[in-house]
Short mmCIF file of C-alpha atoms in Angstrom, two decimals:
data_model
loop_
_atom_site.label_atom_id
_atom_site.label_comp_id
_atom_site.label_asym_id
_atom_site.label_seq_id
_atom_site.Cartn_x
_atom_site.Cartn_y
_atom_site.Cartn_z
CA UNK A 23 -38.40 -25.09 -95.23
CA UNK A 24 -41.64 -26.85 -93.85
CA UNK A 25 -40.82 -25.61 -89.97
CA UNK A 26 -40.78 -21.87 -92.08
CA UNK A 27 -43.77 -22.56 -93.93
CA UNK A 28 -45.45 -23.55 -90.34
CA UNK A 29 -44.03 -20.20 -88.43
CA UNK A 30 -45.48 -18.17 -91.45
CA UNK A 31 -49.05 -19.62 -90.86
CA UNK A 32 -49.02 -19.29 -87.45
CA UNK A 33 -47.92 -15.86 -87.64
CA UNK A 34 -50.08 -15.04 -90.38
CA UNK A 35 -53.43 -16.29 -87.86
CA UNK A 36 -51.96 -14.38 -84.82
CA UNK A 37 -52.09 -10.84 -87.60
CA UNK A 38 -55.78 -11.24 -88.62
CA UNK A 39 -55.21 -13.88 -91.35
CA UNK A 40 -58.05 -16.34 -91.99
CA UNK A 41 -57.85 -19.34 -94.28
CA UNK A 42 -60.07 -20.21 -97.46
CA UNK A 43 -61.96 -22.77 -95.86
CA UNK A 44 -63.70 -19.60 -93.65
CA UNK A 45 -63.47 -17.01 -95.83
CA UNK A 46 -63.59 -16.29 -99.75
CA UNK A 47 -63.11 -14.14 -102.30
CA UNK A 48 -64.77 -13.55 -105.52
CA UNK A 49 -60.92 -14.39 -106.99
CA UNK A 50 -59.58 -17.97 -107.47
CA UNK A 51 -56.92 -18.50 -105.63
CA UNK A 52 -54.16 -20.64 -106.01
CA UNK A 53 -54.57 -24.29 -106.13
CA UNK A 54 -51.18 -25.40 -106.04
CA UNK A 55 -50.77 -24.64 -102.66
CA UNK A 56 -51.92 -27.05 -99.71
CA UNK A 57 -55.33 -26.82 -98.42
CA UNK A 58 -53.83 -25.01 -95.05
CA UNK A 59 -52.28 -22.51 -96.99
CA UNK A 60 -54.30 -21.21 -99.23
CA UNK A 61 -55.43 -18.21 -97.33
CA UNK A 62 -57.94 -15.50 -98.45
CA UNK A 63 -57.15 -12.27 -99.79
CA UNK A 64 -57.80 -8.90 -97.79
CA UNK A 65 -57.91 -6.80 -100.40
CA UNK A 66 -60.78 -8.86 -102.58
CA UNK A 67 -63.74 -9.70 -100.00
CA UNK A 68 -66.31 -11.89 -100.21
CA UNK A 69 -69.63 -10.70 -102.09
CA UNK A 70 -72.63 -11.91 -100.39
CA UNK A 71 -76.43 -11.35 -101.97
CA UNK A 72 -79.43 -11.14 -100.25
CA UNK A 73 -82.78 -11.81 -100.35
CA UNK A 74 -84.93 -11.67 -97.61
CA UNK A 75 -88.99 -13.17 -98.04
CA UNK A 76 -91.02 -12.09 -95.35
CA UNK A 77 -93.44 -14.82 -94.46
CA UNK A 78 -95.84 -13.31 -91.77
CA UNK A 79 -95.41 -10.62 -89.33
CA UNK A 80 -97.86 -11.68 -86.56
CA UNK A 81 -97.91 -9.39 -83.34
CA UNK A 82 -96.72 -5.82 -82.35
CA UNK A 83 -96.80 -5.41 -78.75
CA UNK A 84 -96.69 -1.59 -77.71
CA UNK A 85 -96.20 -2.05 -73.78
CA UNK A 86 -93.24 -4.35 -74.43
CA UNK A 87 -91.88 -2.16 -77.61
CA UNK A 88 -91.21 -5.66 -79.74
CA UNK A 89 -92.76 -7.48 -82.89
CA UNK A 90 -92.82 -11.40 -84.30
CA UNK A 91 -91.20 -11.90 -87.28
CA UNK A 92 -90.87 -14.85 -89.43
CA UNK A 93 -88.86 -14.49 -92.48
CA UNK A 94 -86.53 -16.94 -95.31
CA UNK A 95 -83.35 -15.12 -95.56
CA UNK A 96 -81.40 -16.54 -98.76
CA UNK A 97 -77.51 -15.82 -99.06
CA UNK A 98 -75.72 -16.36 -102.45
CA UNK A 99 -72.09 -16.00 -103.24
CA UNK A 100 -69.46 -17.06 -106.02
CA UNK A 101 -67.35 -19.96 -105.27
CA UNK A 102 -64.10 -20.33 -105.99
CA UNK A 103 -62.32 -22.73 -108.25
CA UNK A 104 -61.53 -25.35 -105.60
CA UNK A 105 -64.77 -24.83 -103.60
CA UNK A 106 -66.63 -25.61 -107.38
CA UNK A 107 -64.14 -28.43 -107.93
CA UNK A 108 -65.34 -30.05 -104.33
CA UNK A 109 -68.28 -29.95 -105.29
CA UNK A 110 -68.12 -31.34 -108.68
CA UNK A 111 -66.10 -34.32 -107.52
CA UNK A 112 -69.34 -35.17 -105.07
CA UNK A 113 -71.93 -33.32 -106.21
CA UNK A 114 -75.10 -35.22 -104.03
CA UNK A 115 -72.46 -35.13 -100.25
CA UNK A 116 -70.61 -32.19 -100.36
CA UNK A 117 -71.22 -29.24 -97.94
CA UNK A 118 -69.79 -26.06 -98.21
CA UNK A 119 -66.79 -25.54 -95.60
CA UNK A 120 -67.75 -21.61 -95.54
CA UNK A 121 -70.91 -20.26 -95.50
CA UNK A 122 -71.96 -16.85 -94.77
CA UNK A 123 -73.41 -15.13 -91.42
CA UNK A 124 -75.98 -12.75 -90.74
CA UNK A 125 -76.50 -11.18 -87.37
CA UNK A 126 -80.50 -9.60 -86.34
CA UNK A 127 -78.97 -6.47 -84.58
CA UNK A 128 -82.42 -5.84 -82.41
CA UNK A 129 -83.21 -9.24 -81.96
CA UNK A 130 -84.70 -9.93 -78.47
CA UNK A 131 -85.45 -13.18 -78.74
CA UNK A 132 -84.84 -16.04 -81.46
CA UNK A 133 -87.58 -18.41 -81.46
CA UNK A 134 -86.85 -21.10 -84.73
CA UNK A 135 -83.99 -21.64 -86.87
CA UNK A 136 -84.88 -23.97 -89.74
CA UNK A 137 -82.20 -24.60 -92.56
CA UNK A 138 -84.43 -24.57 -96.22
CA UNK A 139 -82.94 -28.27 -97.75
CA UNK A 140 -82.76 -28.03 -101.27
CA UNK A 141 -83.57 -30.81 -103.92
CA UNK A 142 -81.34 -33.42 -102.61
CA UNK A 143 -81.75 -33.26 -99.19
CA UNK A 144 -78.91 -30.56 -98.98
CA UNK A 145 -78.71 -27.17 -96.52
CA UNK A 146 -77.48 -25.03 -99.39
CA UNK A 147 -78.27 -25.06 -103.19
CA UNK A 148 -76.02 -24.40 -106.48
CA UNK A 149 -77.75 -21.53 -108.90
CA UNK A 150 -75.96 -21.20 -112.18
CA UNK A 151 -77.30 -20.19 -115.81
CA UNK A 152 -78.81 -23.68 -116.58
CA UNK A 153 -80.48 -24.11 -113.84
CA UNK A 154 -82.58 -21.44 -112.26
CA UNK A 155 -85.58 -22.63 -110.69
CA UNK A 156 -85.83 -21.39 -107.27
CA UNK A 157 -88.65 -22.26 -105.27
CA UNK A 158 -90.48 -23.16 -108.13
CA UNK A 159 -89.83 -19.84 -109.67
CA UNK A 160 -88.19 -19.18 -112.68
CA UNK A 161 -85.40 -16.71 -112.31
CA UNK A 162 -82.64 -14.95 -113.72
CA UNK A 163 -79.85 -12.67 -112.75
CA UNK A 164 -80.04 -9.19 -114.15
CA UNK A 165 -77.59 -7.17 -115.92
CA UNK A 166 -79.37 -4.27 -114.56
CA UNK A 167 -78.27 -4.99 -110.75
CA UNK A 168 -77.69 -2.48 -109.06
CA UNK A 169 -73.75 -3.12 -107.82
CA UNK A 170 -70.50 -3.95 -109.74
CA UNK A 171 -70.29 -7.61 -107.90
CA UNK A 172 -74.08 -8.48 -109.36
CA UNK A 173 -73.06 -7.42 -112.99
CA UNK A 174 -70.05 -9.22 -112.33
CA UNK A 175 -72.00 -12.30 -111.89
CA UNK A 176 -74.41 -11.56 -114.97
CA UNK A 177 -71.65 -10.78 -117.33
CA UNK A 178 -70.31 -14.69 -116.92
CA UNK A 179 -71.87 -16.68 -119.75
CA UNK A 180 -71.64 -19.31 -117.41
CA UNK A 181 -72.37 -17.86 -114.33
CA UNK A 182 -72.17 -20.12 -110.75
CA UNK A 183 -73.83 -19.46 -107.17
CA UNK A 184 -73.79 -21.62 -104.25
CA UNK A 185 -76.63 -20.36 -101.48
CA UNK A 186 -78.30 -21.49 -98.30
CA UNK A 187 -81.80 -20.32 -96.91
CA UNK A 188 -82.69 -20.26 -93.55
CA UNK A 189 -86.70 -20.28 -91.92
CA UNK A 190 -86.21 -17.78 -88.99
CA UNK A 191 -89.14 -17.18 -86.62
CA UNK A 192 -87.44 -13.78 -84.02
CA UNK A 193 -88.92 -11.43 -81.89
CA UNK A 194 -87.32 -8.15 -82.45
CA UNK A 195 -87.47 -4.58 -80.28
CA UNK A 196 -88.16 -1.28 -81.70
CA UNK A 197 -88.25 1.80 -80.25
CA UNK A 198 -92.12 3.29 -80.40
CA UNK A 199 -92.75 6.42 -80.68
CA UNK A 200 -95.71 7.16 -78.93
CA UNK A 201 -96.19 11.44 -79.14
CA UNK A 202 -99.13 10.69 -81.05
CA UNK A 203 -100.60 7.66 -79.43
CA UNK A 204 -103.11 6.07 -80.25
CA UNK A 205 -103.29 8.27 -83.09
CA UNK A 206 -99.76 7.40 -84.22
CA UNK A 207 -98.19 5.13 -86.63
CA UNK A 208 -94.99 2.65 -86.48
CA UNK A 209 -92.07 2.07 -88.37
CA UNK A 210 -90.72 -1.46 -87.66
CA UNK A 211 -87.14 -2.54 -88.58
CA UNK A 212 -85.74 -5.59 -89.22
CA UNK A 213 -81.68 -4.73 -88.62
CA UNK A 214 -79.52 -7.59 -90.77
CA UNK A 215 -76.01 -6.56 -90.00
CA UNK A 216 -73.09 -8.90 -91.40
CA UNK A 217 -71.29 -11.00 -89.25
CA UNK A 218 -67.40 -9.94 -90.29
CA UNK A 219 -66.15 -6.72 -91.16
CA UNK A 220 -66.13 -5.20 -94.82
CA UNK A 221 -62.47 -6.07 -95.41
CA UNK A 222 -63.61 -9.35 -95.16
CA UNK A 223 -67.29 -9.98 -95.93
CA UNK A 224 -69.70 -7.33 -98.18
CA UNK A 225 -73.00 -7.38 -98.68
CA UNK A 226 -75.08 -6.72 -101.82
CA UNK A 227 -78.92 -6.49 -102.84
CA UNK A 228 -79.69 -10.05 -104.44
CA UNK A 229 -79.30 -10.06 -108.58
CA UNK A 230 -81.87 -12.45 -108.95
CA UNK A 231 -84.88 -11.58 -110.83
CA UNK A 232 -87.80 -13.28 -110.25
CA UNK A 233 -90.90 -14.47 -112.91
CA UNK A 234 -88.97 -11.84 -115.81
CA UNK A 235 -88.75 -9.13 -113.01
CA UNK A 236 -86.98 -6.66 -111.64
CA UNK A 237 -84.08 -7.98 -108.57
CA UNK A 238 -85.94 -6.80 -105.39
CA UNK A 239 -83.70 -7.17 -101.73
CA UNK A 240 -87.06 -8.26 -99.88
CA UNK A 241 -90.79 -9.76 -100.86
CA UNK A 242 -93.42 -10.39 -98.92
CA UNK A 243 -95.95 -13.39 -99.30
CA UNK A 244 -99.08 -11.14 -98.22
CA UNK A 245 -99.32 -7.72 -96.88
CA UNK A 246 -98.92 -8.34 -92.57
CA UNK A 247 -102.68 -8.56 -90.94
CA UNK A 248 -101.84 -7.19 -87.69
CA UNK A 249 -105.57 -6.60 -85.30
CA UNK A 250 -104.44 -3.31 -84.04
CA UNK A 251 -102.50 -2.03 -86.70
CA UNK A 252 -103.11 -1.44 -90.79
CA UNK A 253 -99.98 -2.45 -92.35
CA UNK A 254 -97.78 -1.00 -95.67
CA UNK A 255 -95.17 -2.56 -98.47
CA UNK A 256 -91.91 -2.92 -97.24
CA UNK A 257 -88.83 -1.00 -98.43
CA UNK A 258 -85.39 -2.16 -97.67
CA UNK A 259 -81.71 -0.96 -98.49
CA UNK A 260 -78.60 -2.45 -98.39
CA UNK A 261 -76.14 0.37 -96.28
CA UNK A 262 -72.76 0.53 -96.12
CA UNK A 263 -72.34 2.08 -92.57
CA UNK A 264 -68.98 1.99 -90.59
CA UNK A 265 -66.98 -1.05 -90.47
CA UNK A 266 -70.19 -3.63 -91.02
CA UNK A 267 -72.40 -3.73 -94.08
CA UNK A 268 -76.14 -3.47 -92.97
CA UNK A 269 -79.44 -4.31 -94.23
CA UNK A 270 -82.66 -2.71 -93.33
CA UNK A 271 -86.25 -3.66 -93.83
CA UNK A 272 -89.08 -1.89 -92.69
CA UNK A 273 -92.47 -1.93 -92.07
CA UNK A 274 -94.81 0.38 -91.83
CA UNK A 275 -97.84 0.50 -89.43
CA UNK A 276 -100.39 3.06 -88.70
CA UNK A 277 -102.73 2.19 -85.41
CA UNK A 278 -106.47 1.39 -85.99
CA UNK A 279 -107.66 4.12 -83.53
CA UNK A 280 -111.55 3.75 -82.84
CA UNK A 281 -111.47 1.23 -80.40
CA UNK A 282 -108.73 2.99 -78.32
CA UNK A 283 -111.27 6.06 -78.78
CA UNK A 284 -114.24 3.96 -77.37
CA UNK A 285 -112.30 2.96 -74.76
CA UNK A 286 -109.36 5.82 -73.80
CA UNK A 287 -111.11 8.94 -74.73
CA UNK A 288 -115.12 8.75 -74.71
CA UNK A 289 -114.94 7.18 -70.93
CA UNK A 290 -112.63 9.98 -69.72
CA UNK A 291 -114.95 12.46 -71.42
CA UNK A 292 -117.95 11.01 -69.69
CA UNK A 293 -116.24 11.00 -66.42
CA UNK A 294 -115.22 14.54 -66.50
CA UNK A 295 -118.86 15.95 -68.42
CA UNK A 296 -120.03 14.38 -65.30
CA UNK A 297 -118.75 17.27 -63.13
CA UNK A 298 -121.19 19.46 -64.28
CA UNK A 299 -124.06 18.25 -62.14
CA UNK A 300 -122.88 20.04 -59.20
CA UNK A 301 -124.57 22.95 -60.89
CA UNK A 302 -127.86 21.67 -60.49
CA UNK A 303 -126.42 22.09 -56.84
CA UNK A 304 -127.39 24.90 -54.31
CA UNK A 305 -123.67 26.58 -53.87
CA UNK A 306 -124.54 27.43 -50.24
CA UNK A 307 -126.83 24.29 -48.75
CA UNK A 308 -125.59 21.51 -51.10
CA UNK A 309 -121.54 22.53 -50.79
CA UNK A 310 -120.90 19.23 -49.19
CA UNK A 311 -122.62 17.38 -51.62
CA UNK A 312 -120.96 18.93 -54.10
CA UNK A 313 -117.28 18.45 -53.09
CA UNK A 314 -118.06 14.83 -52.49
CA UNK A 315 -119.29 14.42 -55.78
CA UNK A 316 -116.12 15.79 -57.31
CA UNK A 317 -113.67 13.97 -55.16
CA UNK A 318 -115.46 10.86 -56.14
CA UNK A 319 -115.06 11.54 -60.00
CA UNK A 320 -111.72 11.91 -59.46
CA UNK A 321 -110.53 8.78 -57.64
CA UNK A 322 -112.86 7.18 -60.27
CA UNK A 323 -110.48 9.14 -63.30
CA UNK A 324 -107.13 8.32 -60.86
CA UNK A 325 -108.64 4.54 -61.19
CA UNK A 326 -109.12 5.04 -64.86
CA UNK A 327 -105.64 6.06 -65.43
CA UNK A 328 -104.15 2.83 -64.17
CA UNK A 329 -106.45 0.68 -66.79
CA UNK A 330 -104.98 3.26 -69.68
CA UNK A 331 -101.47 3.01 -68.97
CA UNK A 332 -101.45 -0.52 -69.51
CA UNK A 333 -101.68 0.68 -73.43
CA UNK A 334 -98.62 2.09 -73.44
CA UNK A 335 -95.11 1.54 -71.97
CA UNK A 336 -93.56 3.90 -69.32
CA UNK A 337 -92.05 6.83 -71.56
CA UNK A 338 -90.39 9.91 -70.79
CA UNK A 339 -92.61 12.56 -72.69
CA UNK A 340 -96.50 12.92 -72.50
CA UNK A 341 -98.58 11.32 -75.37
CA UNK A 342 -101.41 12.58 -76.80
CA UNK A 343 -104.19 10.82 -74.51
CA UNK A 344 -101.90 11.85 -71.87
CA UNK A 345 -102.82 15.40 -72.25
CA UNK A 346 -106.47 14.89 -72.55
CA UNK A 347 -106.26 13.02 -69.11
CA UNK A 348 -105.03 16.08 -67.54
CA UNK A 349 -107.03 18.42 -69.52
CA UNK A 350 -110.13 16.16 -67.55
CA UNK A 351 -108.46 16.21 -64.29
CA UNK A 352 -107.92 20.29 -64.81
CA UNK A 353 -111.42 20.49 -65.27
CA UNK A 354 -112.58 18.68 -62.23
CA UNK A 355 -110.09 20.71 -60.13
CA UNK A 356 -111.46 24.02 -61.44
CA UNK A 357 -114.68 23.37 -61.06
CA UNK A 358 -113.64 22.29 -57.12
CA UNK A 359 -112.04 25.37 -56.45
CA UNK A 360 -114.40 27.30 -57.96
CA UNK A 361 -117.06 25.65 -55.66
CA UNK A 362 -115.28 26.53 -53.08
CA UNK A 363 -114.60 30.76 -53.38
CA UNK A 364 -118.38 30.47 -53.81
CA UNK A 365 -119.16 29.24 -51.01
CA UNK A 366 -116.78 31.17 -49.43
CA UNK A 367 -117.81 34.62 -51.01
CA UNK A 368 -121.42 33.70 -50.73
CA UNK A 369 -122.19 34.36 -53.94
CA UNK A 370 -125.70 33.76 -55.66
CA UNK A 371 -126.91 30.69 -57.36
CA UNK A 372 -127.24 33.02 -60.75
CA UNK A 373 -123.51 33.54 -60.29
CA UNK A 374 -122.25 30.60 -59.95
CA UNK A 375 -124.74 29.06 -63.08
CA UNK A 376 -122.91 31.40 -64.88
CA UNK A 377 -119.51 30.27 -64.62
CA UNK A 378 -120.68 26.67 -64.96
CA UNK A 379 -121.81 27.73 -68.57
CA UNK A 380 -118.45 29.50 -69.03
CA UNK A 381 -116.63 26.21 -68.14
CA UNK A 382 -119.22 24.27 -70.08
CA UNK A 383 -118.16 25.91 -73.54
CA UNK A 384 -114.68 26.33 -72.65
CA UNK A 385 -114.37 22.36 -71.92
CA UNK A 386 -116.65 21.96 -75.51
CA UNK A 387 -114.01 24.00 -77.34
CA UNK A 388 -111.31 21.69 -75.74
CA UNK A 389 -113.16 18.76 -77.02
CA UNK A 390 -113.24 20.14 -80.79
CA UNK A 391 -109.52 21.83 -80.42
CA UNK A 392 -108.48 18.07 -79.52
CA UNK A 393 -110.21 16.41 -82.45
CA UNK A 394 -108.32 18.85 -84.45
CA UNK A 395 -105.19 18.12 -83.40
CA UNK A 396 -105.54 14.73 -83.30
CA UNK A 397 -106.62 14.50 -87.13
CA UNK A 398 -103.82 16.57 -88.34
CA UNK A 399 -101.76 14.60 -86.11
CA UNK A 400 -102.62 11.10 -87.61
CA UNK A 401 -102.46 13.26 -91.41
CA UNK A 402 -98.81 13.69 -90.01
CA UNK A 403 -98.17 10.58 -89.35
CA UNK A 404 -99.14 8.85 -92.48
CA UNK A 405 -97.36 11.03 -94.42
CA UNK A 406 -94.00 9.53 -93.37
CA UNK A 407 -93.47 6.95 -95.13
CA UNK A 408 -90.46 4.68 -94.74
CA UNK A 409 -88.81 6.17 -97.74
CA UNK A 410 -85.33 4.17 -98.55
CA UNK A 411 -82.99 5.19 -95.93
CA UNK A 412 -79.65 7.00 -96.12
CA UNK A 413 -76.48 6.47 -93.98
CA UNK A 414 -77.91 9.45 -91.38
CA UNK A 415 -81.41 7.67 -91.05
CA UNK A 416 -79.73 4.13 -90.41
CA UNK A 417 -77.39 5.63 -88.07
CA UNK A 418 -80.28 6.98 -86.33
CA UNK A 419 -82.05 4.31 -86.29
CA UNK A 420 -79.39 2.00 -84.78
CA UNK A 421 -78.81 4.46 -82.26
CA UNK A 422 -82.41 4.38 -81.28
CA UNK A 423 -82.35 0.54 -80.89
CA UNK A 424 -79.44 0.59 -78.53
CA UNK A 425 -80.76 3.61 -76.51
CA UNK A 426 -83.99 1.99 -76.12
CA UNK A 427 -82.39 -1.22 -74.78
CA UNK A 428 -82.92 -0.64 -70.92
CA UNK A 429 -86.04 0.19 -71.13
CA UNK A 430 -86.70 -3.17 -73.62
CA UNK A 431 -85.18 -5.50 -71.08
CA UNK A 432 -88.45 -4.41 -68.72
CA UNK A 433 -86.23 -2.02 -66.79
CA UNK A 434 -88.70 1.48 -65.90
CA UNK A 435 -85.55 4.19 -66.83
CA UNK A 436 -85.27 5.23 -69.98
#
């Protein structure tokens, strides 16, 4: 009977199985059974809550498409009848055998992983309905939650939670989108996605209500004081997308654009106004002087170029300073060729003043036409908000992560 006891574990780990002390469900299981065979149930996974506090975001690097993040992530679950019977028996030693797992799905780079130790020293914490002082905060758990598994919880008179926090410091990629740049604004993602599948593990938005609040998924401690960038409130979801629950947060960012404007657009501007002078050229006796001065404004624009793409990564569409760098180079080429069917058609100084004017108000109008566009642009911008997300808009933007990969791992394709 014990050798068939031992072939029916065995077999039962080879088919998917995975014991209590990994895994748990918000049912008690049975405790007359041995501690290696008291396996959890498929059909009843584990209910995880989340909150995520958002410390400081502290960089957003454009050229490199990535963003530092620091961030408490706090996961809270129901134990089971033996798990709270462990811990009763040593309340001040014992250590949970299970304990949830988060993945960062666009994480580049983890930098610090800090377990938060509670009030005895321990890595996880016990929240129940006498004692709920987190952090200093007074809290409860809502019977307004927003799932079935938090109203569960709140509907328990005497209501138990074990729960670990974690201080992570990351450095996540995002894929920019730069049509607008430097005009443009950012939506940064933080992409939670749970570690085992939902048969076994789901995840929830945190019940907790903070101070006589309302539950909230994510908080931040101040609104993110990025130098480039003018930050906005968070909004996060919890998704339930494919075979893994997700969590989202996001940011968004809108550029601060007048120093890129000093530096991108007002030089170029200069550089190409500058071809003008050769009007104040004789088209016949002064052609030489002319074409020299135009060849040198534009190997000093070509030289100009390679200081302004170091604002941006390599992409494969044309941003919006893009096409005022080749509106400039157009310019200087037109004005070239022009010079050159008048010298070669000999035509008189009168002439050729005249179609200097004509390129003079043409390249003013393109000045204006571009302001234009790159208002409304930046009105466009702002006006998309990240809005909570449905299953399309997370699928999108997961795609977008893991298309953007080559190019995030410094490789020029995209």
């Amino acid at each position: 009977r014990e050798r068939k006891k031992e072939r029916e574990l065995i077999l039962f780990r080879i088919r998917g199985g995975v014991p209590v002390a990994s895994s748990f469900a918000m049912a008690d299981h049975d405790s007359n059974l041995p501690d290696t065979a008291r396996f959890w149930n498929p059909s009843k996974p584990c209910d995880v809550f989340l909150y995520v506090y958002v410390k400081d975001l502290s960089s957003i690097e454009t050229v490199t498409q990535t963003f530092k993040l620091s961030y408490f992530l706090m996961l809270m679950w129901k134990p089971s009848a033996a798990e709270f019977a462990e811990y009763e028996a040593d309340p001040e030693d014992y250590e949970p055998k299970w304990k949830p797992e988060l993945i960062v799905h666009n994480e580049q780079e983890l930098l610090r992983e800090s377990p938060v130790c509670g009030a005895q020293g321990r890595s996880f914490c016990v929240l129940s309905s006498t004692l709920r002082d987190v952090w200093g905060r007074q809290c409860l758990v809502s019977t307004d939650a927003a799932t079935n598994a938090s109203r569960a919880v709140a509907a328990h008179k005497d209501w138990v939670l074990f729960s670990t926090t974690v201080l992570y410091q990351v450095i996540c990629y995002e894929t920019f989108d730069l049509h607008h740049f430097p005009v443009d604004c950012q939506s940064l993602s933080l992409l939670l996605e749970s570690a085992a599948s939902r048969d076994r593990q789901r995840l929830h938005a945190s019940p907790l209500a903070f101070t006589s609040g309302e539950p909230i998924v994510a908080d931040v401690e101040y609104l993110p004081r990025v130098p480039e960038f003018e930050s906005e409130q968070p909004v996060c979801e919890v998704f339930n997308v494919g075979k893994f629950d997700r969590l989202a947060v996001s940011f968004k960012f809108c550029r601060r654009w007048q120093a890129l404007a000093l530096r991108l657009f007002v030089v170029c501007a200069l550089i190409s106004t500058s071809s003008f002078a050769v009007y104040f050229m004789d088209p016949q006796d002064a052609f030489s002087d002319r074409v020299s001065l135009l060849f040198g404004l534009l190997l000093a624009l070509v030289a100009f170029l390679f200081v302004a793409s170091t604002y941006t990564p390599p992409v494969a569409y044309l941003t919006l300073a893009d096409s005022y760098f080749l509106w400039s180079f157009g310019l200087i080429f037109a004005i070239l060729v022009e010079s050159c069917v008048c010298k070669g058609s000999a035509c008189s100084e009168d002439t050729d003043r005249t179609v200097g004017i004509t390129l003079a108000v043409l390249w003013l109008c393109k000045n204006l036409w571009f302001v234009v566009i790159a208002y409304l642009c930046r009105r466009k911008e702002r006006a998309i908000l990240p809005l909570p997300h449905t299953q399309a808009t997370v699928d999108s933007i997961y795609n977008a992560v893991e298309s953007s990969a080559a190019v995030l791992t410094y490789t020029p394709e995209i």
